[in-house]
Amino acid sequence: MKLRVGPIVASVAVSALLLFGGWFAYRHWAVESPFEHKVNAMEGVRSVQTNITPKQVELKLDLEPGTDLGSLVQQIEREGGKWIGSREVKVVVEDKASEKLNDLWDKALFPIAQAMEKKEYTDITTTLDELQKQAEGVSAKAEMDENNVYITLTDGQASKFVILPRVPQTLGVWPNA
């Protein structure tokens, strides 16, 4: 019996196309699209782009000024749990801060970094309270969960959203052995 190569290659190609095409279609219409729609409907979210991989859910958010970032992330994890599963959630917020907010953040960066390093998180709120006293019309808020510290600076129609990981990231510098 002689095997014909043409029909074998064609059936393998069609099978692979159906298998992988079905998987991508399922992932888009049953996972990414409903999750993205759910996040888009949350208060304070202008738009969202998602990228769901087997280990991570990455969200690129465009938020309205004054949105409570910490509560929003908790709501996303709670209400999106069936789509997220055990994946790590990584949130990236589009930066639309004013020059005033960026300058204030530059002033607060060192004391906040020092508080994070020492794990004295109450110093963050003290620093933000001092910022509010220095700059009239600016509101500053910090929230924390088990993974991150969320800082929101708002000045009228501009906001700066900062997410600081509670576990320090390694910078690639090796200690002397």
Backbone as ProteinMPNN parsed JSONL, in Angstrom:
{"seq_chain_A": "MKLRVGPIVASVAVSALLLFGGWFAYRHWAVESPFEHKVNAMEGVRSVQTNITPKQVELKLDLEPGTDLGSLVQQIEREGGKWIGSREVKVVVEDKASEKLNDLWDKALFPIAQAMEKKEYTDITTTLDELQKQAEGVSAKAEMDENNVYITLTDGQASKFVILPRVPQTLGVWPNA", "coords_chain_A": {"N_chain_A": [[0.84, -1.165, 0.0], [0.604, 2.139, -0.917], [1.308, 5.224, 0.449], [-0.215, 8.363, 0.046], [1.208, 11.477, -0.135], [0.164, 14.083, -0.43], [-2.719, 14.146, 0.37], [-2.319, 13.442, 3.086], [-0.722, 15.529, 4.142], [-2.47, 17.648, 3.689], [-4.655, 16.927, 5.346], [-3.425, 16.995, 7.87], [-2.726, 19.701, 7.994], [-5.292, 20.938, 7.868], [-6.408, 19.874, 10.229], [-4.669, 20.964, 12.176], [-5.158, 23.673, 11.762], [-7.888, 23.872, 12.48], [-7.735, 23.027, 15.17], [-5.906, 24.892, 16.452], [-7.019, 27.313, 15.593], [-9.575, 27.131, 16.701], [-8.87, 27.135, 19.403], [-7.711, 29.721, 19.68], [-9.947, 31.265, 19.006], [-11.746, 30.541, 21.058], [-10.282, 31.52, 23.25], [-10.319, 34.257, 22.711], [-13.134, 34.996, 22.44], [-14.388, 33.772, 24.638], [-12.867, 34.29, 26.878], [-10.981, 36.627, 26.883], [-12.516, 38.77, 25.678], [-15.059, 38.939, 27.211], [-13.968, 39.48, 29.754], [-12.554, 41.856, 29.303], [-14.702, 43.495, 28.618], [-16.084, 43.513, 31.062], [-14.232, 44.833, 32.748], [-14.081, 47.29, 31.433], [-16.589, 48.305, 32.05], [-16.39, 49.068, 34.655], [-16.333, 51.522, 37.275], [-14.661, 54.539, 36.628], [-12.959, 53.665, 34.64], [-11.771, 54.403, 31.514], [-10.816, 53.153, 29.183], [-9.598, 49.877, 28.288], [-6.999, 47.557, 27.644], [-6.3, 44.213, 27.137], [-4.067, 41.509, 27.798], [-3.841, 38.262, 27.903], [-2.084, 35.643, 29.166], [-0.87, 32.275, 29.774], [0.265, 32.494, 32.357], [-0.073, 35.095, 33.269], [-2.08, 38.07, 33.539], [-2.262, 40.911, 31.813], [-3.107, 44.245, 32.107], [-3.764, 47.182, 30.438], [-4.581, 50.245, 31.355], [-6.651, 53.1, 30.871], [-7.485, 55.648, 32.804], [-10.004, 57.636, 34.462], [-9.56, 60.922, 35.878], [-8.833, 60.995, 39.365], [-9.694, 58.442, 39.994], [-10.032, 55.681, 42.147], [-7.46, 53.797, 42.478], [-6.444, 51.541, 43.946], [-8.785, 50.313, 44.992], [-10.02, 49.754, 42.576], [-8.301, 47.841, 41.398], [-8.607, 45.754, 43.246], [-11.334, 45.24, 42.839], [-11.275, 44.377, 40.174], [-9.802, 41.994, 40.454], [-11.545, 40.568, 42.117], [-14.117, 40.503, 40.786], [-13.37, 39.609, 38.301], [-12.404, 37.121, 38.647], [-13.139, 34.564, 37.617], [-12.169, 34.606, 35.045], [-9.54, 35.324, 35.356], [-8.382, 33.443, 37.089], [-5.705, 31.644, 38.478], [-3.76, 33.297, 37.629], [-1.196, 35.827, 37.586], [-1.863, 39.243, 38.128], [-1.108, 42.023, 36.283], [-0.946, 45.415, 36.251], [-0.936, 48.221, 34.208], [-0.936, 51.631, 34.049], [-2.019, 54.228, 32.008], [-0.141, 57.148, 31.652], [-1.155, 60.299, 32.347], [-0.397, 62.602, 33.608], [-0.117, 65.912, 34.938], [2.347, 68.538, 34.614], [2.739, 69.714, 37.081], [1.902, 67.689, 38.871], [3.814, 65.722, 38.266], [6.138, 67.043, 39.134], [5.566, 67.251, 41.885], [5.517, 64.523, 42.504], [8.169, 63.878, 42.019], [9.366, 65.204, 44.156], [8.351, 63.744, 46.28], [9.27, 61.208, 45.878], [11.766, 60.17, 46.958], [11.378, 60.101, 49.89], [9.211, 58.313, 49.906], [10.266, 56.042, 48.662], [12.18, 55.41, 50.55], [10.538, 54.8, 52.744], [9.288, 52.533, 51.702], [11.471, 50.816, 51.459], [12.229, 50.484, 54.122], [9.99, 49.302, 55.011], [8.067, 50.755, 56.356], [5.23, 51.685, 56.081], [3.377, 53.59, 56.904], [4.693, 55.966, 56.789], [4.449, 56.711, 54.181], [1.849, 57.731, 53.862], [2.136, 59.937, 55.53], [4.013, 61.452, 54.093], [2.5, 61.958, 51.788], [0.439, 63.479, 52.893], [1.878, 65.76, 53.614], [2.541, 66.631, 51.045], [0.014, 67.399, 50.086], [-0.452, 69.601, 51.695], [1.521, 71.339, 50.808], [0.894, 71.844, 48.121], [-1.75, 73.453, 46.911], [-5.045, 72.381, 46.25], [-4.402, 69.862, 45.392], [-4.972, 66.446, 45.718], [-4.028, 63.565, 47.503], [-3.623, 60.099, 47.74], [-3.121, 56.941, 49.249], [-3.131, 53.433, 48.97], [-3.025, 50.0, 49.963], [-2.306, 46.604, 49.238], [-1.708, 43.052, 49.529], [0.308, 42.788, 47.67], [1.054, 45.235, 46.405], [1.579, 48.848, 46.649], [-0.599, 51.45, 46.103], [-0.675, 54.575, 44.707], [-2.301, 57.626, 44.327], [-2.336, 60.694, 42.853], [-4.073, 63.682, 42.479], [-5.076, 66.48, 40.625], [-7.364, 68.527, 39.902], [-8.309, 68.048, 36.678], [-6.334, 66.264, 36.089], [-4.459, 63.345, 36.792], [-2.093, 61.342, 38.558], [-1.038, 58.093, 38.614], [0.46, 55.656, 40.531], [2.047, 52.569, 40.922], [3.528, 50.655, 43.263], [5.559, 47.932, 43.865], [5.4, 45.793, 46.707], [7.271, 43.886, 47.273], [10.605, 44.166, 46.812], [12.109, 44.675, 43.63], [14.625, 42.841, 41.953], [17.657, 44.233, 40.845], [19.611, 43.24, 39.255], [22.128, 43.352, 40.235], [24.716, 41.714, 41.673], [25.582, 40.522, 44.879], [28.787, 40.571, 46.546], [30.505, 37.529, 46.591]], "CA_chain_A": [[0.0, 0.0, 0.0], [1.41, 3.332, -1.064], [0.696, 6.398, 1.078], [-0.126, 9.577, -0.756], [1.688, 12.574, 0.708], [-0.729, 15.247, -0.573], [-3.865, 14.098, 1.283], [-1.855, 13.396, 4.475], [-0.309, 16.893, 4.498], [-3.678, 18.476, 3.711], [-5.454, 16.614, 6.545], [-2.69, 17.51, 9.032], [-2.852, 21.162, 7.979], [-6.666, 21.287, 8.243], [-6.571, 19.538, 11.652], [-3.938, 21.962, 12.965], [-5.882, 24.936, 11.629], [-9.094, 23.782, 13.308], [-7.355, 22.942, 16.576], [-5.368, 26.151, 16.944], [-8.014, 28.35, 15.334], [-10.602, 26.988, 17.738], [-8.299, 27.555, 20.686], [-7.611, 31.183, 19.67], [-11.305, 31.808, 19.019], [-12.24, 30.361, 22.423], [-9.558, 32.438, 24.135], [-10.762, 35.625, 22.457], [-14.544, 35.237, 22.694], [-14.868, 33.241, 25.917], [-12.041, 34.733, 28.002], [-10.506, 38.009, 26.805], [-13.571, 39.735, 25.364], [-15.943, 39.199, 28.357], [-13.185, 40.086, 30.836], [-12.301, 43.236, 28.899], [-15.991, 44.191, 28.72], [-16.363, 43.669, 32.491], [-13.347, 45.874, 33.281], [-14.504, 48.549, 30.813], [-17.813, 48.766, 32.692], [-16.109, 49.472, 36.036], [-16.284, 52.962, 37.491], [-13.363, 55.18, 36.504], [-12.18, 53.121, 33.531], [-12.109, 54.929, 30.188], [-10.582, 52.061, 28.236], [-8.692, 48.836, 28.761], [-6.471, 46.581, 26.694], [-5.866, 43.05, 27.907], [-3.213, 40.488, 27.208], [-3.933, 37.131, 28.823], [-1.188, 34.526, 28.883], [-1.116, 31.231, 30.771], [0.745, 32.829, 33.696], [-0.256, 36.491, 33.631], [-3.08, 38.923, 32.913], [-1.754, 42.282, 31.768], [-4.144, 45.221, 31.798], [-3.326, 48.556, 30.178], [-5.765, 51.023, 31.688], [-6.77, 54.549, 30.756], [-8.412, 55.935, 33.895], [-10.475, 58.996, 34.671], [-8.879, 61.552, 37.012], [-9.389, 60.75, 40.681], [-10.12, 57.055, 40.186], [-9.42, 54.99, 43.283], [-6.744, 52.705, 41.816], [-6.372, 50.358, 44.803], [-10.103, 49.666, 44.998], [-10.275, 49.256, 41.229], [-7.54, 46.595, 41.218], [-9.28, 44.734, 44.06], [-12.581, 44.902, 42.159], [-10.92, 43.588, 38.988], [-9.432, 40.643, 40.906], [-12.715, 39.915, 42.699], [-15.173, 40.263, 39.794], [-12.817, 38.943, 37.124], [-11.756, 35.901, 39.112], [-13.37, 33.372, 36.792], [-11.331, 34.71, 33.848], [-8.143, 35.449, 35.777], [-7.928, 32.18, 37.676], [-4.54, 31.78, 39.36], [-2.758, 34.117, 36.942], [-0.756, 37.071, 38.205], [-2.45, 40.415, 37.489], [-0.171, 43.133, 36.131], [-1.689, 46.59, 35.824], [-0.158, 49.351, 33.701], [-1.858, 52.748, 33.896], [-1.56, 55.26, 31.079], [0.25, 58.34, 32.4], [-1.665, 61.568, 31.834], [-0.171, 63.533, 34.708], [0.31, 67.264, 34.599], [3.72, 68.849, 35.038], [2.667, 69.976, 38.523], [1.866, 66.398, 39.568], [5.115, 65.077, 38.096], [7.081, 67.723, 40.028], [5.253, 66.827, 43.251], [5.944, 63.13, 42.647], [9.631, 63.9, 42.119], [9.707, 65.608, 45.533], [7.929, 62.709, 47.225], [9.813, 59.903, 45.507], [12.787, 59.664, 47.878], [10.798, 59.649, 51.166], [8.355, 57.134, 49.706], [11.164, 54.908, 48.419], [12.787, 55.084, 51.841], [9.495, 54.127, 53.529], [9.1, 51.204, 51.13], [12.653, 50.018, 51.779], [12.204, 50.178, 55.556], [8.683, 48.683, 55.275], [7.33, 51.644, 57.253], [4.258, 52.165, 55.112], [2.659, 54.765, 57.395], [5.448, 57.147, 56.358], [3.955, 57.09, 52.85], [0.7, 58.625, 54.044], [2.663, 61.184, 56.091], [4.61, 62.182, 52.969], [1.421, 62.428, 50.916], [-0.24, 64.561, 53.613], [2.725, 66.949, 53.458], [2.375, 67.088, 49.663], [-1.275, 68.082, 49.974], [-0.321, 70.905, 52.352], [2.395, 72.179, 49.993], [0.269, 72.177, 46.838], [-3.18, 73.656, 47.085], [-5.891, 71.775, 45.226], [-3.931, 68.518, 45.066], [-5.32, 65.399, 46.675], [-3.122, 62.421, 47.419], [-4.182, 58.95, 48.446], [-2.349, 55.701, 49.138], [-3.773, 52.2, 49.415], [-2.071, 48.902, 49.942], [-2.771, 45.232, 49.362], [-0.586, 42.165, 49.864], [1.336, 42.828, 46.626], [1.442, 46.561, 45.927], [1.096, 50.1, 47.219], [-1.197, 52.225, 45.023], [-0.672, 55.995, 45.038], [-3.033, 58.448, 43.377], [-2.241, 62.143, 43.01], [-5.059, 64.288, 41.6], [-5.125, 67.943, 40.583], [-8.398, 68.907, 38.944], [-8.576, 67.09, 35.609], [-5.146, 65.436, 35.838], [-4.111, 62.421, 37.869], [-0.909, 60.497, 38.406], [-1.247, 56.816, 39.274], [1.734, 54.963, 40.718], [1.934, 51.251, 41.555], [4.83, 50.263, 43.801], [5.523, 46.562, 44.408], [5.865, 45.685, 48.092], [8.479, 43.058, 47.256], [11.548, 44.878, 45.948], [12.565, 44.003, 42.421], [16.077, 42.744, 41.872], [18.159, 45.103, 39.797], [20.637, 42.574, 38.493], [23.437, 43.552, 40.863], [25.004, 40.553, 42.506], [26.471, 40.825, 46.005], [30.08, 39.889, 46.521], [30.406, 36.187, 47.158]], "C_chain_A": [[0.89, 1.234, 0.0], [0.641, 4.52, -0.464], [0.876, 7.606, 0.174], [0.167, 10.761, 0.169], [0.718, 13.756, 0.685], [-1.91, 15.205, 0.387], [-3.447, 14.068, 2.76], [-1.485, 14.803, 4.947], [-1.531, 17.794, 4.608], [-4.499, 18.199, 4.97], [-4.755, 17.086, 7.819], [-2.831, 19.022, 9.122], [-4.246, 21.598, 8.402], [-6.906, 20.999, 9.72], [-5.881, 20.57, 12.539], [-4.655, 23.302, 12.926], [-7.128, 24.939, 12.502], [-8.76, 23.775, 14.797], [-6.897, 24.294, 17.102], [-6.32, 27.322, 16.699], [-9.131, 28.319, 16.357], [-10.111, 27.454, 19.091], [-8.2, 29.074, 20.755], [-8.992, 31.83, 19.713], [-11.913, 31.692, 20.42], [-11.602, 31.382, 23.349], [-10.061, 33.869, 23.95], [-12.208, 35.841, 22.906], [-15.035, 34.738, 24.047], [-14.064, 33.748, 27.112], [-11.733, 36.228, 27.9], [-11.639, 39.015, 26.612], [-14.529, 39.966, 26.546], [-15.211, 39.865, 29.524], [-12.937, 41.561, 30.532], [-13.578, 44.069, 29.017], [-16.332, 44.473, 30.186], [-15.526, 44.799, 33.085], [-13.732, 47.231, 32.712], [-15.726, 49.146, 31.489], [-17.585, 49.253, 34.12], [-15.946, 50.989, 36.125], [-14.848, 53.487, 37.411], [-12.524, 54.71, 35.335], [-12.679, 53.724, 32.22], [-11.955, 53.849, 29.132], [-9.584, 51.086, 28.835], [-8.244, 47.993, 27.578], [-5.951, 45.423, 27.525], [-4.934, 42.187, 27.089], [-3.168, 39.352, 28.219], [-3.033, 36.016, 28.326], [-1.449, 33.445, 29.93], [-0.698, 31.597, 32.203], [0.363, 34.222, 34.169], [-1.407, 37.132, 32.871], [-2.535, 40.341, 32.974], [-2.879, 43.201, 31.322], [-3.492, 46.577, 31.58], [-4.564, 49.422, 30.306], [-5.594, 52.497, 31.37], [-7.865, 54.922, 31.749], [-8.819, 57.399, 33.913], [-9.74, 59.593, 35.863], [-9.604, 61.257, 38.326], [-9.873, 59.338, 40.931], [-9.346, 56.43, 41.325], [-8.754, 53.712, 42.76], [-6.703, 51.429, 42.654], [-7.681, 49.591, 44.829], [-10.437, 49.077, 43.639], [-9.553, 47.931, 40.996], [-8.178, 45.463, 42.02], [-10.582, 44.285, 43.403], [-12.316, 44.045, 40.918], [-10.591, 42.156, 39.397], [-10.636, 39.878, 41.426], [-13.739, 39.535, 41.617], [-14.661, 39.561, 38.544], [-12.167, 37.621, 37.453], [-11.95, 34.692, 38.222], [-12.565, 33.415, 35.494], [-9.848, 34.74, 34.205], [-7.593, 34.124, 36.28], [-6.756, 32.43, 38.617], [-3.443, 32.629, 38.718], [-2.419, 35.36, 37.765], [-1.371, 38.232, 37.425], [-1.405, 41.532, 37.476], [-0.946, 44.299, 35.535], [-0.707, 47.676, 35.395], [-1.161, 50.464, 33.421], [-1.23, 53.793, 32.977], [-1.311, 56.552, 31.856], [-0.247, 59.592, 31.688], [-1.52, 62.645, 32.903], [0.248, 64.891, 34.179], [1.747, 67.463, 35.082], [3.771, 69.085, 36.549], [2.691, 68.662, 39.309], [3.185, 65.657, 39.441], [6.166, 65.706, 38.995], [6.84, 67.318, 41.479], [5.711, 65.389, 43.502], [7.465, 63.046, 42.779], [10.088, 64.275, 43.531], [9.412, 64.489, 46.532], [8.613, 61.372, 47.0], [10.817, 59.357, 46.521], [12.192, 59.256, 49.228], [9.92, 58.408, 51.026], [9.207, 55.894, 49.453], [11.823, 54.462, 49.721], [11.784, 54.348, 52.736], [9.256, 52.714, 53.019], [10.258, 50.29, 51.514], [12.646, 49.584, 53.243], [10.93, 49.438, 55.968], [7.9, 49.439, 56.35], [6.293, 52.384, 56.404], [3.459, 53.366, 55.601], [3.397, 56.052, 57.029], [5.005, 57.609, 54.967], [2.785, 58.051, 52.994], [1.138, 59.959, 54.648], [3.25, 62.053, 54.983], [3.533, 62.743, 52.06], [0.62, 63.545, 51.575], [0.548, 65.864, 53.507], [2.628, 67.51, 52.042], [1.084, 67.879, 49.488], [-1.223, 69.467, 50.61], [0.506, 71.864, 51.5], [1.696, 72.674, 48.73], [-1.236, 72.26, 47.007], [-3.956, 73.042, 45.921], [-5.482, 70.372, 44.818], [-4.406, 67.562, 46.148], [-4.413, 64.197, 46.423], [-3.677, 61.299, 48.277], [-3.287, 57.74, 48.216], [-3.185, 54.554, 49.673], [-2.781, 51.071, 49.247], [-2.826, 47.578, 49.965], [-1.552, 44.362, 49.626], [0.555, 42.227, 48.858], [1.898, 44.212, 46.339], [0.961, 47.678, 46.838], [0.635, 50.94, 46.028], [-1.282, 53.676, 45.469], [-1.375, 56.747, 43.922], [-2.862, 59.91, 43.758], [-3.199, 62.77, 42.009], [-5.036, 65.797, 41.758], [-6.129, 68.334, 39.51], [-8.668, 67.81, 37.937], [-7.372, 66.215, 35.264], [-4.895, 64.546, 37.055], [-2.835, 61.678, 37.525], [-1.164, 59.255, 39.247], [0.085, 56.086, 39.33], [1.458, 53.649, 41.437], [3.34, 50.833, 41.966], [4.743, 48.85, 44.358], [6.078, 46.534, 45.83], [7.094, 44.812, 48.211], [9.452, 43.739, 46.312], [11.983, 44.024, 44.762], [14.082, 43.931, 42.444], [16.553, 43.547, 40.676], [19.286, 44.482, 39.002], [22.034, 42.788, 39.053], [23.648, 42.42, 41.843], [25.896, 40.969, 43.669], [27.787, 40.062, 45.871], [29.954, 38.55, 47.216], [31.592, 35.874, 48.035]], "O_chain_A": [[1.808, 1.357, 0.811], [-0.508, 4.781, -0.819], [1.948, 7.845, -0.382], [-0.555, 10.999, 1.138], [0.488, 14.368, 1.728], [-2.092, 16.147, 1.158], [-4.156, 14.617, 3.604], [-1.892, 15.22, 6.032], [-1.618, 18.615, 5.522], [-4.99, 19.136, 5.6], [-5.421, 17.532, 8.754], [-3.032, 19.564, 10.209], [-4.387, 22.521, 9.203], [-7.545, 21.8, 10.402], [-6.447, 21.001, 13.544], [-4.749, 23.99, 13.943], [-7.391, 25.921, 13.197], [-9.426, 24.441, 15.591], [-7.438, 24.79, 18.09], [-6.407, 28.228, 17.527], [-9.581, 29.364, 16.826], [-10.849, 28.093, 19.841], [-8.562, 29.667, 21.771], [-9.18, 32.84, 20.391], [-12.524, 32.641, 20.911], [-12.288, 32.033, 24.137], [-10.21, 34.608, 24.924], [-12.485, 36.767, 23.669], [-16.03, 35.255, 24.554], [-14.529, 33.648, 28.247], [-12.179, 37.009, 28.741], [-11.699, 40.015, 27.326], [-14.794, 41.126, 26.863], [-15.777, 40.72, 30.204], [-13.094, 42.415, 31.405], [-13.536, 45.215, 29.464], [-16.816, 45.558, 30.511], [-16.04, 45.627, 33.836], [-13.713, 48.228, 33.435], [-15.888, 50.366, 31.504], [-18.502, 49.799, 34.734], [-15.487, 51.643, 35.188], [-13.941, 52.948, 38.045], [-11.476, 55.293, 35.057], [-13.847, 53.58, 31.86], [-12.835, 53.648, 28.296], [-8.833, 51.414, 29.754], [-9.003, 47.748, 26.641], [-5.239, 45.629, 28.508], [-5.005, 42.141, 25.861], [-2.532, 39.468, 29.267], [-3.196, 35.51, 27.216], [-2.187, 33.687, 30.885], [-1.255, 31.061, 33.161], [0.464, 34.509, 35.362], [-1.68, 36.79, 31.72], [-2.367, 40.905, 34.055], [-3.521, 42.971, 30.297], [-2.754, 47.063, 32.437], [-5.477, 49.353, 29.483], [-4.524, 53.07, 31.574], [-9.028, 54.562, 31.567], [-8.091, 58.276, 33.45], [-9.336, 58.861, 36.767], [-10.834, 61.27, 38.385], [-10.421, 59.064, 41.999], [-8.138, 56.63, 41.449], [-9.405, 52.677, 42.617], [-6.91, 50.34, 42.119], [-7.693, 48.366, 44.704], [-11.066, 48.022, 43.554], [-10.14, 46.997, 40.452], [-8.279, 44.337, 41.532], [-10.904, 43.097, 43.406], [-13.053, 43.097, 40.647], [-11.048, 41.208, 38.76], [-10.745, 38.671, 41.207], [-14.172, 38.385, 41.545], [-15.45, 38.974, 37.803], [-11.452, 37.056, 36.626], [-11.04, 33.876, 38.077], [-12.304, 32.369, 34.9], [-9.007, 34.246, 33.453], [-6.477, 33.733, 35.939], [-6.811, 33.328, 39.458], [-2.319, 32.671, 39.217], [-3.239, 35.868, 38.53], [-1.397, 38.206, 36.195], [-0.889, 41.932, 38.52], [-1.526, 44.189, 34.455], [0.229, 48.008, 36.123], [-2.111, 50.28, 32.661], [-0.075, 54.185, 33.145], [-2.164, 56.997, 32.624], [0.179, 59.904, 30.576], [-2.4, 63.487, 33.08], [0.875, 65.007, 33.126], [2.281, 66.663, 35.851], [4.734, 68.699, 37.212], [3.415, 68.539, 40.297], [3.636, 65.028, 40.399], [6.998, 64.999, 39.563], [7.789, 67.069, 42.223], [6.228, 65.072, 44.573], [7.984, 62.243, 43.555], [11.072, 63.735, 44.037], [10.138, 64.314, 47.511], [8.539, 60.491, 47.856], [10.725, 58.191, 46.905], [12.473, 58.149, 49.688], [9.887, 57.557, 51.914], [8.907, 54.817, 49.968], [11.999, 53.266, 49.956], [12.144, 53.382, 53.408], [9.044, 51.796, 53.811], [10.049, 49.125, 51.856], [13.012, 48.453, 53.564], [10.795, 49.003, 57.112], [7.171, 48.844, 57.144], [6.467, 53.554, 56.061], [2.91, 54.101, 54.78], [2.783, 57.117, 56.965], [5.173, 58.778, 54.621], [2.739, 59.078, 52.317], [0.573, 61.001, 54.316], [3.007, 63.259, 54.945], [3.636, 63.883, 51.607], [0.167, 64.464, 50.892], [-0.03, 66.937, 53.333], [2.632, 68.727, 51.855], [1.069, 68.911, 48.817], [-1.868, 70.399, 50.129], [0.231, 73.064, 51.469], [1.899, 73.817, 48.321], [-1.907, 71.25, 47.22], [-3.568, 73.17, 44.759], [-6.143, 69.753, 43.985], [-4.261, 67.831, 47.34], [-4.083, 63.868, 45.284], [-4.141, 61.522, 49.395], [-2.761, 57.544, 47.12], [-3.861, 54.681, 50.694], [-1.819, 51.175, 48.485], [-3.855, 47.449, 50.628], [-0.474, 44.881, 49.917], [1.66, 41.77, 49.153], [3.089, 44.352, 46.059], [0.075, 47.495, 47.673], [1.378, 51.122, 45.064], [-1.892, 53.977, 46.495], [-1.097, 56.546, 42.74], [-3.209, 60.311, 44.868], [-3.159, 62.44, 40.823], [-4.984, 66.323, 42.87], [-5.774, 68.456, 38.338], [-9.197, 66.755, 38.291], [-7.389, 65.505, 34.258], [-5.099, 64.958, 38.197], [-2.537, 61.421, 36.359], [-1.468, 59.347, 40.436], [0.756, 55.916, 38.312], [0.731, 53.611, 42.43], [4.227, 50.678, 41.126], [3.926, 48.593, 45.243], [7.092, 47.167, 46.125], [7.88, 44.971, 49.145], [9.158, 43.878, 45.124], [12.192, 42.817, 44.883], [14.746, 44.86, 42.904], [15.922, 43.537, 39.619], [19.866, 45.148, 38.145], [23.021, 42.439, 38.405], [22.835, 42.204, 42.742], [26.869, 41.695, 43.467], [27.875, 39.05, 45.176], [29.369, 38.448, 48.295], [31.673, 34.781, 48.596]]}, "name": "protein", "num_of_chains": 1, "seq": "MKLRVGPIVASVAVSALLLFGGWFAYRHWAVESPFEHKVNAMEGVRSVQTNITPKQVELKLDLEPGTDLGSLVQQIEREGGKWIGSREVKVVVEDKASEKLNDLWDKALFPIAQAMEKKEYTDITTTLDELQKQAEGVSAKAEMDENNVYITLTDGQASKFVILPRVPQTLGVWPNA"}
